[in-house]
Short mmCIF file of C-alpha atoms in Angstrom, two decimals:
data_model
loop_
_atom_site.label_atom_id
_atom_site.label_comp_id
_atom_site.label_asym_id
_atom_site.label_seq_id
_atom_site.Cartn_x
_atom_site.Cartn_y
_atom_site.Cartn_z
CA MET X 1 -24.36 -10.67 -11.37
CA ALA X 2 -24.83 -12.89 -14.42
CA SER X 3 -28.27 -13.01 -15.90
CA SER X 4 -30.21 -16.22 -15.48
CA PRO X 5 -30.69 -18.58 -18.44
CA ALA X 6 -34.36 -17.69 -18.54
CA SER X 7 -33.60 -14.02 -19.17
CA SER X 8 -31.07 -14.54 -21.97
CA PRO X 9 -32.16 -13.36 -25.41
CA THR X 10 -33.24 -15.96 -27.91
CA PRO X 11 -30.32 -16.84 -30.23
CA GLN X 12 -30.72 -15.91 -33.85
CA PRO X 13 -29.00 -17.35 -36.92
CA VAL X 14 -25.97 -15.35 -38.08
CA SER X 15 -26.36 -14.42 -41.71
CA PRO X 16 -23.46 -15.59 -43.86
CA PRO X 17 -21.52 -12.90 -45.71
CA GLU X 18 -22.71 -14.07 -49.10
CA THR X 19 -26.28 -13.73 -50.36
CA PRO X 20 -28.38 -16.55 -48.86
CA ASP X 21 -29.64 -19.24 -51.17
CA LEU X 22 -33.44 -19.26 -51.02
CA ARG X 23 -34.14 -22.08 -53.45
CA PRO X 24 -36.57 -24.79 -52.31
CA GLY X 25 -34.97 -27.29 -49.99
CA THR X 26 -32.22 -24.92 -48.83
CA ASP X 27 -31.81 -23.24 -45.44
CA THR X 28 -33.85 -20.13 -44.84
CA ALA X 29 -34.79 -18.11 -41.82
CA ASP X 30 -37.67 -20.49 -41.27
CA GLY X 31 -35.52 -23.58 -40.74
CA ALA X 32 -33.27 -26.18 -42.26
CA GLY X 33 -34.01 -27.74 -45.61
CA ARG X 34 -34.37 -31.46 -46.14
CA GLY X 35 -30.84 -31.79 -47.49
CA THR X 36 -29.31 -30.11 -44.46
CA LEU X 37 -31.35 -32.23 -42.04
CA LEU X 38 -30.24 -35.36 -43.90
CA LEU X 39 -26.58 -34.32 -43.68
CA MET X 40 -27.01 -33.52 -39.97
CA SER X 41 -28.54 -36.96 -39.48
CA VAL X 42 -25.58 -38.62 -41.23
CA ALA X 43 -23.15 -36.50 -39.21
CA VAL X 44 -24.80 -37.42 -35.93
CA GLY X 45 -24.65 -41.09 -36.91
CA LEU X 46 -20.96 -41.01 -37.79
CA CYS X 47 -20.03 -39.04 -34.69
CA VAL X 48 -21.85 -41.30 -32.26
CA ALA X 49 -20.64 -44.41 -34.12
CA SER X 50 -17.11 -43.54 -33.02
CA ASN X 51 -18.05 -44.64 -29.51
CA TYR X 52 -19.48 -48.00 -30.61
CA TYR X 53 -17.05 -49.50 -33.11
CA ALA X 54 -15.33 -51.44 -30.32
CA GLN X 55 -18.37 -53.28 -28.98
CA PRO X 56 -18.45 -56.29 -31.36
CA LEU X 57 -14.62 -56.34 -31.29
CA LEU X 58 -14.13 -56.57 -27.54
CA ASP X 59 -13.24 -60.24 -27.55
CA THR X 60 -10.76 -59.75 -30.42
CA ILE X 61 -9.22 -56.67 -28.79
CA ALA X 62 -8.98 -58.51 -25.47
CA ARG X 63 -7.04 -61.37 -27.10
CA ASP X 64 -4.77 -59.00 -29.06
CA LEU X 65 -3.87 -56.84 -26.06
CA HIS X 66 -4.11 -59.61 -23.43
CA LEU X 67 -7.06 -58.17 -21.48
CA SER X 68 -9.70 -59.88 -19.33
CA SER X 69 -13.39 -59.47 -20.15
CA THR X 70 -13.66 -56.89 -17.36
CA GLY X 71 -10.65 -55.01 -18.71
CA ALA X 72 -12.02 -55.11 -22.26
CA SER X 73 -15.36 -53.71 -21.10
CA LEU X 74 -13.43 -50.69 -19.81
CA VAL X 75 -12.95 -49.68 -23.47
CA VAL X 76 -16.67 -48.91 -23.56
CA THR X 77 -16.70 -47.45 -20.04
CA VAL X 78 -13.93 -44.90 -20.63
CA SER X 79 -15.54 -43.90 -23.90
CA GLN X 80 -18.80 -43.16 -22.11
CA ILE X 81 -16.99 -41.31 -19.32
CA GLY X 82 -15.13 -39.24 -21.90
CA TYR X 83 -18.39 -38.48 -23.65
CA ALA X 84 -19.96 -37.38 -20.36
CA LEU X 85 -17.03 -35.03 -19.71
CA GLY X 86 -17.44 -33.61 -23.22
CA LEU X 87 -21.10 -33.01 -22.53
CA VAL X 88 -20.20 -31.07 -19.36
CA LEU X 89 -17.23 -29.11 -20.70
CA LEU X 90 -17.80 -28.73 -24.46
CA LEU X 91 -21.51 -28.96 -25.24
CA PRO X 92 -22.55 -25.73 -23.43
CA LEU X 93 -20.30 -23.88 -25.89
CA GLY X 94 -23.13 -24.35 -28.41
CA ASP X 95 -24.96 -21.52 -26.60
CA LEU X 96 -21.90 -19.28 -26.83
CA LEU X 97 -19.88 -19.95 -30.00
CA GLU X 98 -20.68 -20.02 -33.69
CA ARG X 99 -21.95 -23.55 -34.15
CA ARG X 100 -20.67 -24.40 -37.61
CA ARG X 101 -17.11 -23.64 -36.53
CA LEU X 102 -17.58 -25.55 -33.28
CA VAL X 103 -18.99 -28.60 -35.09
CA CYS X 104 -16.21 -28.72 -37.68
CA GLY X 105 -13.50 -28.28 -35.04
CA LEU X 106 -14.88 -31.17 -33.01
CA THR X 107 -15.16 -33.52 -35.99
CA LEU X 108 -11.60 -32.77 -37.04
CA ALA X 109 -10.30 -33.43 -33.51
CA THR X 110 -12.32 -36.67 -33.39
CA ALA X 111 -10.53 -37.87 -36.53
CA CYS X 112 -7.20 -37.35 -34.76
CA SER X 113 -8.30 -39.31 -31.68
CA LEU X 114 -9.44 -42.20 -33.90
CA VAL X 115 -5.96 -42.30 -35.43
CA LEU X 116 -4.51 -42.58 -31.91
CA THR X 117 -6.73 -45.60 -31.25
CA ALA X 118 -5.74 -47.17 -34.55
CA ILE X 119 -2.02 -47.06 -33.73
CA ALA X 120 -2.35 -47.96 -30.02
CA PRO X 121 0.21 -50.69 -29.16
CA ASN X 122 -1.13 -51.36 -25.67
CA ALA X 123 -4.19 -51.03 -23.45
CA VAL X 124 -3.13 -47.67 -21.99
CA LEU X 125 -3.03 -45.87 -25.35
CA LEU X 126 -6.14 -47.71 -26.51
CA LEU X 127 -8.08 -46.43 -23.50
CA ALA X 128 -6.61 -42.93 -23.97
CA GLY X 129 -7.70 -42.87 -27.61
CA THR X 130 -11.22 -44.08 -26.89
CA ALA X 131 -11.58 -41.62 -24.00
CA LEU X 132 -10.52 -38.71 -26.23
CA THR X 133 -12.88 -39.88 -28.97
CA GLY X 134 -15.72 -39.90 -26.46
CA LEU X 135 -14.77 -36.45 -25.19
CA LEU X 136 -14.64 -34.91 -28.67
CA SER X 137 -17.52 -36.67 -30.37
CA VAL X 138 -20.14 -34.57 -28.56
CA THR X 139 -20.68 -33.09 -32.01
CA ALA X 140 -23.75 -35.32 -32.20
CA GLN X 141 -25.31 -33.50 -29.27
CA VAL X 142 -24.39 -30.07 -30.66
CA LEU X 143 -26.25 -30.95 -33.85
CA VAL X 144 -29.46 -32.22 -32.20
CA PRO X 145 -30.41 -28.89 -30.51
CA PHE X 146 -29.09 -27.12 -33.62
CA ALA X 147 -31.76 -28.95 -35.64
CA ALA X 148 -34.36 -28.05 -33.00
CA ASP X 149 -33.38 -24.38 -33.21
CA LEU X 150 -33.66 -24.35 -37.01
CA ALA X 151 -37.05 -26.10 -37.04
CA ALA X 152 -40.44 -24.43 -36.72
CA PRO X 153 -42.04 -25.08 -33.28
CA GLU X 154 -44.77 -27.33 -34.67
CA GLN X 155 -42.16 -29.45 -36.49
CA ARG X 156 -39.51 -29.59 -33.75
CA GLY X 157 -40.28 -33.14 -32.66
CA CYS X 158 -40.14 -34.38 -36.24
CA ALA X 159 -36.82 -32.59 -36.89
CA VAL X 160 -35.31 -34.00 -33.71
CA GLY X 161 -36.64 -37.46 -34.61
CA THR X 162 -35.08 -37.23 -38.09
CA VAL X 163 -31.66 -36.29 -36.75
CA MET X 164 -31.92 -38.81 -33.93
CA SER X 165 -32.74 -41.58 -36.39
CA GLY X 166 -29.21 -41.01 -37.69
CA LEU X 167 -27.91 -41.37 -34.14
CA VAL X 168 -29.75 -44.67 -33.69
CA LEU X 169 -28.47 -46.04 -36.98
CA GLY X 170 -24.96 -44.83 -36.16
CA MET X 171 -24.95 -46.64 -32.82
CA LEU X 172 -26.24 -49.86 -34.32
CA LEU X 173 -24.70 -49.97 -37.80
CA ALA X 174 -21.31 -49.09 -36.28
CA ARG X 175 -21.25 -52.63 -34.93
CA THR X 176 -22.07 -54.12 -38.34
CA ALA X 177 -19.47 -52.01 -40.15
CA SER X 178 -16.76 -52.60 -37.58
CA GLY X 179 -17.36 -56.35 -37.58
CA ALA X 180 -17.14 -56.52 -41.38
CA LEU X 181 -14.01 -54.34 -41.58
CA ALA X 182 -12.32 -56.29 -38.80
CA GLU X 183 -12.83 -59.51 -40.75
CA VAL X 184 -11.08 -57.95 -43.76
CA GLY X 185 -8.19 -56.08 -42.17
CA GLY X 186 -8.25 -56.52 -38.39
CA TRP X 187 -9.73 -54.33 -35.69
CA ARG X 188 -7.30 -51.44 -36.31
CA THR X 189 -8.63 -51.03 -39.86
CA VAL X 190 -11.97 -50.01 -38.36
CA TYR X 191 -10.43 -46.96 -36.73
CA TRP X 192 -8.40 -45.93 -39.76
CA ALA X 193 -11.56 -46.00 -41.89
CA ALA X 194 -13.50 -44.08 -39.22
CA ALA X 195 -10.83 -41.36 -39.10
CA LEU X 196 -11.02 -40.94 -42.89
CA ALA X 197 -14.82 -40.72 -42.73
CA MET X 198 -14.61 -37.96 -40.11
CA LEU X 199 -12.26 -35.92 -42.31
CA VAL X 200 -14.69 -36.14 -45.25
CA LEU X 201 -17.57 -35.24 -42.92
CA THR X 202 -15.72 -32.15 -41.67
CA ALA X 203 -15.45 -30.80 -45.21
CA ALA X 204 -19.11 -31.53 -45.99
CA LEU X 205 -20.40 -29.88 -42.80
CA HIS X 206 -18.30 -26.75 -43.34
CA ARG X 207 -19.78 -26.39 -46.81
CA ALA X 208 -23.43 -27.13 -45.98
CA LEU X 209 -24.24 -25.91 -42.47
CA PRO X 210 -25.62 -22.42 -41.95
CA GLN X 211 -23.82 -20.09 -39.58
CA TYR X 212 -25.57 -19.85 -36.24
CA ARG X 213 -24.32 -18.17 -33.09
CA GLY X 214 -25.83 -18.55 -29.63
CA SER X 215 -26.26 -15.43 -27.50
CA ALA X 216 -26.22 -16.71 -23.95
CA GLY X 217 -24.69 -13.46 -22.66
CA LEU X 218 -22.40 -15.43 -20.29
CA ASP X 219 -18.71 -16.17 -20.12
CA TYR X 220 -17.51 -19.78 -20.01
CA PRO X 221 -17.45 -20.29 -16.19
CA GLN X 222 -20.90 -18.71 -15.91
CA LEU X 223 -22.08 -20.95 -18.72
CA LEU X 224 -20.98 -24.07 -16.82
CA ARG X 225 -22.58 -22.86 -13.58
CA SER X 226 -25.86 -22.07 -15.33
CA THR X 227 -25.92 -25.60 -16.78
CA ALA X 228 -25.83 -27.08 -13.28
CA ARG X 229 -28.43 -24.54 -12.13
CA LEU X 230 -30.85 -25.71 -14.81
CA LEU X 231 -30.98 -29.15 -13.18
CA ALA X 232 -31.80 -27.53 -9.84
CA ASP X 233 -34.44 -25.20 -11.30
CA GLU X 234 -36.27 -27.50 -13.73
CA PRO X 235 -38.05 -30.54 -12.20
CA VAL X 236 -39.01 -31.87 -15.65
CA LEU X 237 -35.35 -31.82 -16.66
CA ARG X 238 -34.32 -33.65 -13.47
CA THR X 239 -36.92 -36.37 -13.90
CA ARG X 240 -36.26 -36.88 -17.59
CA ALA X 241 -32.50 -36.91 -17.00
CA LEU X 242 -32.86 -39.74 -14.48
CA ILE X 243 -35.20 -41.66 -16.79
CA GLY X 244 -32.72 -41.19 -19.64
CA LEU X 245 -29.85 -42.34 -17.41
CA LEU X 246 -31.60 -45.63 -16.61
CA ALA X 247 -32.74 -46.22 -20.20
CA PHE X 248 -29.25 -45.80 -21.60
CA ALA X 249 -27.77 -47.92 -18.80
CA CYS X 250 -29.99 -50.76 -20.05
CA PHE X 251 -28.98 -50.13 -23.67
CA SER X 252 -25.27 -50.02 -22.84
CA ALA X 253 -25.48 -53.12 -20.64
CA LEU X 254 -26.96 -55.11 -23.51
CA TRP X 255 -24.54 -54.06 -26.23
CA THR X 256 -21.44 -54.20 -24.04
CA SER X 257 -22.10 -57.81 -22.99
CA LEU X 258 -23.58 -59.13 -26.23
CA ALA X 259 -20.20 -59.79 -27.87
CA PHE X 260 -19.20 -62.08 -25.00
CA LEU X 261 -22.43 -64.11 -25.33
CA LEU X 262 -22.20 -64.45 -29.11
CA SER X 263 -18.48 -65.28 -29.21
CA GLY X 264 -18.85 -67.85 -26.42
CA PRO X 265 -19.52 -71.58 -26.66
CA GLY X 266 -23.29 -71.15 -27.03
CA TYR X 267 -23.01 -69.36 -30.39
CA GLY X 268 -19.34 -69.18 -31.42
CA TRP X 269 -19.87 -66.29 -33.84
CA SER X 270 -17.12 -64.32 -35.59
CA ASP X 271 -16.71 -60.53 -35.33
CA ALA X 272 -18.54 -60.00 -38.64
CA GLU X 273 -21.46 -62.17 -37.54
CA ILE X 274 -21.69 -60.34 -34.22
CA GLY X 275 -21.68 -57.01 -36.05
CA LEU X 276 -24.53 -58.10 -38.30
CA LEU X 277 -26.76 -58.50 -35.27
CA GLY X 278 -26.64 -54.73 -34.95
CA LEU X 279 -29.07 -54.63 -37.86
CA ALA X 280 -31.70 -56.09 -35.53
CA GLY X 281 -31.56 -52.90 -33.49
CA ALA X 282 -32.19 -50.65 -36.48
CA ALA X 283 -35.86 -50.70 -35.51
CA GLY X 284 -34.89 -48.01 -33.02
CA ALA X 285 -34.69 -45.58 -35.95
CA ILE X 286 -38.38 -46.23 -36.62
CA ALA X 287 -39.13 -45.57 -32.96
CA ALA X 288 -37.25 -42.27 -33.14
CA GLN X 289 -39.43 -41.02 -36.00
CA LEU X 290 -42.66 -42.26 -34.38
CA ALA X 291 -41.81 -40.84 -30.95
CA GLY X 292 -41.00 -37.46 -32.50
CA ARG X 293 -44.37 -37.30 -34.26
CA LEU X 294 -46.24 -38.38 -31.10
CA ALA X 295 -44.40 -35.70 -29.12
CA ASP X 296 -45.52 -33.06 -31.65
CA ARG X 297 -49.09 -34.24 -30.94
CA GLY X 298 -48.68 -34.06 -27.15
CA ARG X 299 -48.73 -37.86 -26.57
CA THR X 300 -45.62 -37.93 -24.38
CA THR X 301 -47.25 -39.74 -21.45
CA LEU X 302 -48.44 -42.61 -23.64
CA THR X 303 -45.02 -42.93 -25.27
CA THR X 304 -43.15 -42.94 -21.96
CA VAL X 305 -45.39 -45.50 -20.24
CA THR X 306 -45.42 -47.85 -23.22
CA SER X 307 -41.66 -47.59 -23.70
CA ALA X 308 -40.89 -48.17 -20.01
CA LEU X 309 -42.99 -51.34 -19.91
CA LEU X 310 -41.49 -52.63 -23.17
CA LEU X 311 -38.00 -51.99 -21.81
CA LEU X 312 -38.73 -54.11 -18.75
CA GLY X 313 -40.31 -56.90 -20.80
CA SER X 314 -37.39 -57.03 -23.24
CA TRP X 315 -35.08 -58.46 -20.57
CA GLY X 316 -37.30 -61.53 -20.23
CA LEU X 317 -36.82 -62.27 -23.93
CA LEU X 318 -33.10 -61.55 -23.70
CA ALA X 319 -32.77 -64.06 -20.86
CA LEU X 320 -34.22 -66.70 -23.17
CA GLY X 321 -31.76 -65.54 -25.83
CA ALA X 322 -28.92 -67.44 -24.18
CA HIS X 323 -30.28 -70.53 -25.96
CA SER X 324 -32.64 -69.06 -28.60
CA LEU X 325 -31.54 -66.76 -31.41
CA ALA X 326 -35.16 -65.80 -32.17
CA ALA X 327 -35.76 -64.70 -28.57
CA LEU X 328 -32.46 -62.81 -28.57
CA ILE X 329 -33.31 -60.87 -31.74
CA ALA X 330 -36.83 -60.13 -30.47
CA GLY X 331 -35.39 -58.85 -27.18
CA ILE X 332 -32.87 -56.61 -28.97
CA VAL X 333 -35.55 -55.11 -31.21
CA LEU X 334 -37.89 -54.52 -28.27
CA LEU X 335 -35.19 -52.94 -26.10
CA ASP X 336 -34.04 -50.59 -28.89
CA LEU X 337 -37.61 -49.53 -29.67
CA ALA X 338 -38.27 -48.82 -25.99
CA HIS X 339 -34.98 -47.01 -25.43
CA GLN X 340 -35.53 -44.67 -28.36
CA GLY X 341 -39.16 -44.05 -27.41
CA VAL X 342 -38.03 -42.86 -23.98
CA HIS X 343 -35.09 -40.84 -25.29
CA ILE X 344 -36.87 -38.90 -28.06
CA THR X 345 -39.81 -38.11 -25.76
CA ASN X 346 -37.39 -36.84 -23.13
CA GLN X 347 -35.68 -34.55 -25.62
CA SER X 348 -38.92 -33.17 -27.02
CA LEU X 349 -40.04 -32.23 -23.50
CA ILE X 350 -36.80 -30.66 -22.31
CA TYR X 351 -36.26 -28.61 -25.48
CA ALA X 352 -39.61 -26.91 -24.82
CA LEU X 353 -38.45 -25.64 -21.41
CA ARG X 354 -36.08 -22.78 -22.31
CA PRO X 355 -35.48 -22.17 -26.02
CA ASP X 356 -32.54 -19.84 -25.30
CA SER X 357 -30.71 -22.51 -23.26
CA ARG X 358 -30.99 -25.62 -25.42
CA GLY X 359 -27.25 -26.22 -25.51
CA ARG X 360 -27.01 -26.19 -21.72
CA ILE X 361 -30.21 -28.19 -21.29
CA THR X 362 -28.81 -30.79 -23.68
CA SER X 363 -25.54 -30.75 -21.73
CA ALA X 364 -27.30 -31.39 -18.42
CA TYR X 365 -29.56 -34.09 -19.82
CA MET X 366 -26.98 -35.89 -21.94
CA THR X 367 -24.38 -35.83 -19.16
CA CYS X 368 -26.78 -37.79 -16.97
CA TYR X 369 -27.66 -39.97 -19.97
CA PHE X 370 -24.08 -41.00 -20.69
CA VAL X 371 -23.22 -41.40 -17.03
CA GLY X 372 -25.94 -44.04 -17.19
CA GLY X 373 -24.19 -45.61 -20.19
CA ALA X 374 -20.86 -45.69 -18.35
CA LEU X 375 -22.46 -47.22 -15.25
CA GLY X 376 -24.30 -49.80 -17.34
CA SER X 377 -21.16 -50.92 -19.18
CA ALA X 378 -19.08 -50.98 -15.96
CA LEU X 379 -21.65 -52.90 -13.94
CA VAL X 380 -22.36 -55.37 -16.71
CA GLY X 381 -18.67 -56.28 -16.95
CA ALA X 382 -18.71 -57.33 -13.30
CA ALA X 383 -22.12 -59.02 -13.67
CA HIS X 384 -20.96 -61.06 -16.65
CA SER X 385 -17.70 -62.06 -14.96
CA HIS X 386 -19.51 -63.35 -11.88
CA ALA X 387 -22.86 -64.63 -13.18
CA GLY X 388 -22.66 -64.84 -16.98
CA TRP X 389 -25.57 -63.91 -19.24
CA ASN X 390 -28.16 -64.53 -16.50
CA GLY X 391 -26.41 -61.92 -14.34
CA VAL X 392 -26.55 -59.46 -17.24
CA CYS X 393 -30.30 -59.97 -17.66
CA VAL X 394 -30.99 -59.61 -13.93
CA LEU X 395 -29.01 -56.36 -13.87
CA GLY X 396 -30.92 -55.06 -16.91
CA ALA X 397 -34.30 -55.97 -15.41
CA VAL X 398 -33.41 -54.19 -12.15
CA MET X 399 -32.46 -51.00 -14.00
CA ALA X 400 -35.61 -51.13 -16.15
CA SER X 401 -37.71 -51.60 -13.01
CA LEU X 402 -36.08 -48.55 -11.45
CA LEU X 403 -37.00 -46.56 -14.56
CA CYS X 404 -40.66 -47.57 -14.13
CA VAL X 405 -40.52 -46.54 -10.46
CA VAL X 406 -39.02 -43.14 -11.33
CA TRP X 407 -41.74 -42.53 -13.89
CA ALA X 408 -44.50 -43.52 -11.44
CA TRP X 409 -42.88 -41.35 -8.77
CA SER X 410 -42.92 -38.30 -11.05
CA THR X 411 -46.68 -38.40 -11.64
CA ALA X 412 -48.81 -35.66 -10.10
CA THR X 413 -50.88 -38.06 -7.96
CA VAL X 414 -47.86 -39.58 -6.23
CA GLN X 415 -46.21 -36.19 -5.77
CA ALA X 416 -49.33 -34.76 -4.11
CA TRP X 417 -49.44 -37.69 -1.67
CA TRP X 418 -45.70 -37.37 -0.94
CA ARG X 419 -45.97 -33.68 -0.02
CA GLY X 420 -48.41 -34.65 2.72
CA GLN X 421 -45.94 -37.07 4.39
CA PRO X 422 -43.26 -34.95 6.17
CA ARG X 423 -42.02 -37.75 8.46
CA LEU X 424 -41.71 -40.19 5.60
CA ARG X 425 -39.80 -37.59 3.60
CA ALA X 426 -37.30 -37.20 6.45
CA VAL X 427 -36.76 -40.96 6.72
CA TRP X 428 -36.36 -41.20 2.97
CA ALA X 429 -33.76 -38.39 2.96
CA VAL X 430 -31.66 -40.21 5.58
CA ALA X 431 -31.98 -43.54 3.75
CA GLY X 432 -31.13 -41.92 0.43
CA GLY X 433 -28.01 -40.29 1.85
CA ALA X 434 -26.91 -43.63 3.30
CA CYS X 435 -27.44 -45.38 -0.05
CA ILE X 436 -25.43 -42.71 -1.87
CA ALA X 437 -22.58 -43.08 0.63
CA VAL X 438 -22.58 -46.87 0.25
CA GLY X 439 -22.67 -46.51 -3.54
CA VAL X 440 -19.66 -44.18 -3.52
CA LEU X 441 -17.72 -46.62 -1.33
CA LEU X 442 -18.60 -49.50 -3.66
CA LEU X 443 -17.44 -47.52 -6.71
CA ILE X 444 -14.16 -46.72 -4.96
CA ALA X 445 -13.72 -50.38 -4.04
CA PHE X 446 -14.50 -51.41 -7.62
CA ALA X 447 -11.94 -48.92 -8.99
CA VAL X 448 -9.26 -50.16 -6.57
CA ARG X 449 -10.05 -53.80 -7.34
CA PHE X 450 -9.81 -53.45 -11.12
CA ARG X 451 -7.24 -50.68 -11.54
#
C-alpha cells in the first residue's frame, strides 16, 4: 500500500554537479537569493500572462473570426479549463520530478502552443491553441511552491508574495501589452511575441534555477490519487479552495466582460486603450506583498475578512462604472486588491499544512481556483448577452456574497452550532444534492445550446 502524503520524507534540494556558488545573493541551502526570486517572479508573470493576452482583444478576435460575444468568451473559458487540467495532471509532478527540468520543459511547450494560436485560421484552432497554452502554462504554479520550499519558514509568506506579485502583474500587464501590440501589428502579433518571450525565458530559467527534486515516494497514479485525498483529509484546504474558487470567478468575470463594455457605445475604446486599463489593476501586486507579510505575522483572519468585504463592495462601484470611468477604475483597483488578499492568504495557510506535499496541495487548490475562473468567464458571457453590464455586476455580487457566506460558515462558532443540528444537516444534504444535480443539468444544457 502506498504511503500517505503525511508520511513522505521532506524533499531536499539536489546538489548540482558543479561546486555551488555561495556568493551573497546566490542560492544556498538556506533558500533562494534575491536574483533567483526576481527571475521566478518574472517567469510566473510571463507564464500566467499567456492565458490573458486575449482578454482585451476579444472584440477584435470575434470580428476577425466571425464569432458572437458568447463564442469569443469561450477563448477565455477553454484557457481556464486547460489550465485546470494542467493543474490536475501536470502540477503534482513537482513532488516527483526534478523541478528545473520540469519548468523548462513546460515553458518550451508553452512557446509552441502560442505559435499554434498565432497561426490559427479559424475558431477551432484558436480554441485548441489557447487550451493547450492553458494546459502547459502551469509552470507558474510549479514555481510558487518551489519558492516556498526554498524560503526559510519565517520568510515563506514574503517569498510567496514576491513571486505572486509577478503573477498579478503578468495577469494585468498582459492586457496592456497585448492591446499595444495589437494596435501595431494585429492580434496575431501578440502571440508571436509571447512565443519568443517564452523561448528566452526557458534559457534563462535553465541557467539560473537550482536543481531540486521532490521525494514523494509515489508513482504517477498514486500521486494523482493522493492529490484528491488531500482535499478529503484537510478541511482548511477544502475551505480555502472554495474561497479561492469564488474569488477568482469574480476576477475572471470582470476581466472577461470588460472589453465588451469598453469597446461598446458607452466608451468606444480601441484595443490599446482597453489594454491600458489593466494598469489600474496593478495595485493587486501591492496587495500580494502586504498579504504575504501579514500572513507571516499570523493575521490571516483579518486579511480574509477585509478582502471578502472589499470584494463584495467593489461590484457596487463597477455597476456605476457603466457611466463613470472614475467609478470603474476604483472598482477594478478594489476588486484586484481584494482578490489578491484572499489568494495570498489562502496559499500561506495551505502551504503550512504538509511541507512534503506542496506540489499536490497546490494542484488541489489551484484546480479549484481555475475551475472558478472558467465558471466565471462562462457565466459572464451568458450574463452579458442577456442583461449587459448590469447582469455582469449582479453575477459578480452574487459570487462575492457566496464567498462571504463560505468564510462565515467556516468559522469555529458556526461549525460548533452546526454539529448540534443533525436534522438540519440531513435536510441540507438533500437540498445540496438536488442543487448539484440541477447545476449539472444546466451546464449540460448550456453546452448543448452553445456548442
